[in-house]
PDB file of C-alpha atoms in Angstrom:
ATOM      1  CA  MET A   1       0.000   0.000   0.000  1.00 40.00           C
ATOM      2  CA  SER A   2       1.360   3.379  -0.971  1.00 51.00           C
ATOM      3  CA  CYS A   3       0.756   6.253   1.408  1.00 68.00           C
ATOM      4  CA  ARG A   4       2.164   9.685   1.799  1.00 93.00           C
ATOM      5  CA  PHE A   5       2.001  12.506   4.284  1.00 96.00           C
ATOM      6  CA  ILE A   6       2.038  16.271   4.182  1.00 96.00           C
ATOM      7  CA  LEU A   7       2.726  18.585   7.089  1.00 97.00           C
ATOM      8  CA  LEU A   8       1.012  21.933   6.554  1.00 98.00           C
ATOM      9  CA  THR A   9       2.410  24.656   8.788  1.00 97.00           C
ATOM     10  CA  ASN A  10       3.143  28.324   9.194  1.00 97.00           C
ATOM     11  CA  ASN A  11       5.718  27.505  11.893  1.00 97.00           C
ATOM     12  CA  PRO A  12       9.240  28.393  10.711  1.00 95.00           C
ATOM     13  CA  ARG A  13      10.617  25.697  13.058  1.00 93.00           C
ATOM     14  CA  TYR A  14       9.757  23.149  10.342  1.00 94.00           C
ATOM     15  CA  LYS A  15      11.449  24.992   7.455  1.00 90.00           C
ATOM     16  CA  GLY A  16      14.345  23.092   5.947  1.00 86.00           C
ATOM     17  CA  ARG A  17      13.424  19.756   7.563  1.00 87.00           C
ATOM     18  CA  ALA A  18      14.458  17.212   4.945  1.00 85.00           C
ATOM     19  CA  ASP A  19      13.118  14.401   7.155  1.00 87.00           C
ATOM     20  CA  LEU A  20       9.537  15.695   7.062  1.00 90.00           C
ATOM     21  CA  PRO A  21       7.159  16.285   4.125  1.00 92.00           C
ATOM     22  CA  VAL A  22       6.620  19.977   4.931  1.00 95.00           C
ATOM     23  CA  ARG A  23       4.523  22.412   2.955  1.00 96.00           C
ATOM     24  CA  PHE A  24       5.036  25.850   4.432  1.00 96.00           C
ATOM     25  CA  VAL A  25       1.999  28.140   4.420  1.00 96.00           C
ATOM     26  CA  ASP A  26       2.978  31.784   4.432  1.00 94.00           C
ATOM     27  CA  GLY A  27       0.325  33.418   6.570  1.00 94.00           C
ATOM     28  CA  ALA A  28      -1.715  32.986   9.721  1.00 95.00           C
ATOM     29  CA  GLY A  29      -3.239  29.945  11.375  1.00 96.00           C
ATOM     30  CA  LYS A  30      -6.478  30.487   9.448  1.00 96.00           C
ATOM     31  CA  ASP A  31      -4.496  30.074   6.217  1.00 97.00           C
ATOM     32  CA  VAL A  32      -3.164  26.704   7.401  1.00 98.00           C
ATOM     33  CA  ILE A  33      -6.721  25.633   8.287  1.00 98.00           C
ATOM     34  CA  ALA A  34      -7.955  26.689   4.819  1.00 98.00           C
ATOM     35  CA  ALA A  35      -5.115  24.804   3.091  1.00 98.00           C
ATOM     36  CA  GLY A  36      -5.941  21.705   5.146  1.00 98.00           C
ATOM     37  CA  ARG A  37      -9.616  21.952   4.229  1.00 98.00           C
ATOM     38  CA  ASP A  38      -8.679  22.139   0.557  1.00 97.00           C
ATOM     39  CA  LEU A  39      -6.550  18.977   0.830  1.00 96.00           C
ATOM     40  CA  ILE A  40      -9.334  17.095   2.616  1.00 96.00           C
ATOM     41  CA  HIS A  41     -11.585  17.915  -0.325  1.00 95.00           C
ATOM     42  CA  LYS A  42      -8.910  16.316  -2.540  1.00 94.00           C
ATOM     43  CA  GLY A  43      -8.968  13.044  -0.593  1.00 94.00           C
ATOM     44  CA  TRP A  44      -6.423  13.637   2.179  1.00 96.00           C
ATOM     45  CA  VAL A  45      -7.191  12.467   5.742  1.00 96.00           C
ATOM     46  CA  LEU A  46      -6.590  14.686   8.762  1.00 97.00           C
ATOM     47  CA  GLN A  47      -4.267  13.054  11.332  1.00 96.00           C
ATOM     48  CA  ASN A  48      -4.510  15.565  14.194  1.00 97.00           C
ATOM     49  CA  HIS A  49      -7.155  17.825  15.668  1.00 96.00           C
ATOM     50  CA  PRO A  50      -6.898  21.265  14.055  1.00 96.00           C
ATOM     51  CA  LEU A  51      -7.274  23.005  17.433  1.00 95.00           C
ATOM     52  CA  TYR A  52      -4.819  20.796  19.356  1.00 92.00           C
ATOM     53  CA  GLY A  53      -3.564  22.117  22.666  1.00 90.00           C
ATOM     54  CA  ASN A  54      -6.737  24.141  23.292  1.00 87.00           C
ATOM     55  CA  PHE A  55      -5.045  27.306  22.055  1.00 89.00           C
ATOM     56  CA  ARG A  56      -7.410  29.840  20.582  1.00 90.00           C
ATOM     57  CA  PRO A  57      -6.440  31.981  17.561  1.00 93.00           C
ATOM     58  CA  HIS A  58      -5.629  34.971  19.792  1.00 92.00           C
ATOM     59  CA  GLN A  59      -3.218  32.855  21.872  1.00 93.00           C
ATOM     60  CA  GLN A  60      -1.064  30.998  19.311  1.00 95.00           C
ATOM     61  CA  PRO A  61       0.147  32.362  15.945  1.00 97.00           C
ATOM     62  CA  PHE A  62       1.299  28.977  14.630  1.00 97.00           C
ATOM     63  CA  ARG A  63      -0.789  26.074  13.408  1.00 97.00           C
ATOM     64  CA  THR A  64       0.387  22.743  12.044  1.00 98.00           C
ATOM     65  CA  LEU A  65      -1.662  19.973  10.438  1.00 98.00           C
ATOM     66  CA  LEU A  66      -0.640  16.496   9.381  1.00 98.00           C
ATOM     67  CA  LEU A  67      -2.593  14.919   6.542  1.00 97.00           C
ATOM     68  CA  LYS A  68      -2.260  11.479   5.014  1.00 96.00           C
ATOM     69  CA  LYS A  69      -3.254  10.055   1.669  1.00 92.00           C
ATOM     70  CA  ASP A  70      -3.174   6.400   0.743  1.00 76.00           C
ATOM     71  CA  GLU A  71      -4.794   4.118  -1.789  1.00 73.00           C
ATOM     72  CA  LYS A  72      -7.534   3.051   0.624  1.00 80.00           C
ATOM     73  CA  SER A  73      -8.459   6.473   1.977  1.00 77.00           C
ATOM     74  CA  GLY A  74     -12.071   7.385   1.583  1.00 86.00           C
ATOM     75  CA  PHE A  75     -13.414  10.882   1.969  1.00 93.00           C
ATOM     76  CA  ASP A  76     -12.598  12.171   5.469  1.00 94.00           C
ATOM     77  CA  GLU A  77     -15.985  13.535   6.506  1.00 96.00           C
ATOM     78  CA  TYR A  78     -15.011  13.581  10.188  1.00 96.00           C
ATOM     79  CA  GLY A  79     -11.808  15.520   9.455  1.00 97.00           C
ATOM     80  CA  LEU A  80     -13.719  17.927   7.240  1.00 97.00           C
ATOM     81  CA  ASN A  81     -16.190  18.627  10.051  1.00 98.00           C
ATOM     82  CA  LEU A  82     -13.329  19.237  12.497  1.00 98.00           C
ATOM     83  CA  ILE A  83     -11.497  21.575  10.175  1.00 98.00           C
ATOM     84  CA  GLU A  84     -14.625  23.510   9.230  1.00 98.00           C
ATOM     85  CA  GLU A  85     -15.382  23.996  12.935  1.00 97.00           C
ATOM     86  CA  ALA A  86     -11.802  25.193  13.431  1.00 97.00           C
ATOM     87  CA  GLY A  87     -12.285  27.630  10.559  1.00 97.00           C
ATOM     88  CA  LEU A  88     -15.335  29.036  12.342  1.00 97.00           C
ATOM     89  CA  VAL A  89     -13.328  29.456  15.542  1.00 96.00           C
ATOM     90  CA  TYR A  90     -10.780  31.493  13.585  1.00 96.00           C
ATOM     91  CA  ALA A  91     -13.498  33.493  11.823  1.00 95.00           C
ATOM     92  CA  ASN A  92     -15.205  34.326  15.125  1.00 95.00           C
ATOM     93  CA  ASP A  93     -12.066  35.398  16.994  1.00 94.00           C
ATOM     94  CA  PRO A  94     -11.901  39.204  16.777  1.00 91.00           C
ATOM     95  CA  HIS A  95      -8.123  39.372  17.379  1.00 92.00           C
ATOM     96  CA  PRO A  96      -6.349  36.297  15.980  1.00 91.00           C
ATOM     97  CA  LEU A  97      -2.612  36.345  16.583  1.00 92.00           C
ATOM     98  CA  THR A  98      -0.519  36.159  13.422  1.00 94.00           C
ATOM     99  CA  PRO A  99       3.228  35.489  13.211  1.00 95.00           C
ATOM    100  CA  ALA A 100       3.785  39.003  11.833  1.00 93.00           C
ATOM    101  CA  GLN A 101       2.145  40.696  14.823  1.00 92.00           C
ATOM    102  CA  THR A 102       3.516  38.418  17.544  1.00 94.00           C
ATOM    103  CA  PRO A 103       6.040  40.129  19.791  1.00 92.00           C
ATOM    104  CA  PRO A 104       9.524  38.783  19.008  1.00 89.00           C
ATOM    105  CA  ARG A 105      10.053  37.602  22.593  1.00 88.00           C
ATOM    106  CA  MET A 106       7.016  35.298  22.193  1.00 94.00           C
ATOM    107  CA  LEU A 107       7.745  33.881  18.730  1.00 95.00           C
ATOM    108  CA  ALA A 108      10.318  31.291  19.772  1.00 95.00           C
ATOM    109  CA  ASP A 109       8.154  30.055  22.653  1.00 95.00           C
ATOM    110  CA  CYS A 110       5.037  29.784  20.476  1.00 96.00           C
ATOM    111  CA  SER A 111       7.021  27.977  17.801  1.00 96.00           C
ATOM    112  CA  GLU A 112       8.375  25.471  20.321  1.00 96.00           C
ATOM    113  CA  ILE A 113       4.927  24.866  21.850  1.00 96.00           C
ATOM    114  CA  ASP A 114       3.460  24.137  18.414  1.00 96.00           C
ATOM    115  CA  PHE A 115       6.333  21.745  17.655  1.00 95.00           C
ATOM    116  CA  GLU A 116       6.001  19.914  20.981  1.00 96.00           C
ATOM    117  CA  LEU A 117       2.236  19.546  20.607  1.00 96.00           C
ATOM    118  CA  MET A 118       2.706  17.926  17.187  1.00 96.00           C
ATOM    119  CA  LYS A 119       5.470  15.576  18.316  1.00 95.00           C
ATOM    120  CA  GLU A 120       3.144  12.730  19.395  1.00 94.00           C
ATOM    121  CA  THR A 121       1.289  12.796  16.070  1.00 95.00           C
ATOM    122  CA  LEU A 122       4.571  12.713  14.154  1.00 95.00           C
ATOM    123  CA  LEU A 123       5.863   9.833  16.297  1.00 95.00           C
ATOM    124  CA  LYS A 124       2.611   7.898  15.892  1.00 95.00           C
ATOM    125  CA  ASN A 125       2.899   8.158  12.113  1.00 93.00           C
ATOM    126  CA  ASP A 126       6.605   7.186  12.104  1.00 92.00           C
ATOM    127  CA  LEU A 127       7.684  10.549  10.711  1.00 93.00           C
ATOM    128  CA  ILE A 128      10.178  11.257  13.514  1.00 89.00           C
ATOM    129  CA  ARG A 129      11.978   9.124  16.077  1.00 82.00           C
TER     130      ARG A 129
END
């Protein structure tokens, strides 16, 4: 069975990682959510909750999603529902935090938190050791 993964992120911590299938999204968390929704519509399956860590858009500028596609994947209706709900959370937050407006002293911490929260998903899918 052939399967492949894609890691959608706006977190610069993942840039240049040759060991991970990274697609960098230049923008805010809502842009990562939108890109993930588009891939789900193309047959990809969401591997993590889009609002992992219970961070709201005004608390965390980075968002990372892991999606998987294999020969046996059907349409991911559950993942689509999750990501559409996440999109509504972003749309309803009056002050979402973006990487560009995050104070520099917070950027490194937010980046590390996002990375650590994704670590279990990456381990579970054998993408890191």
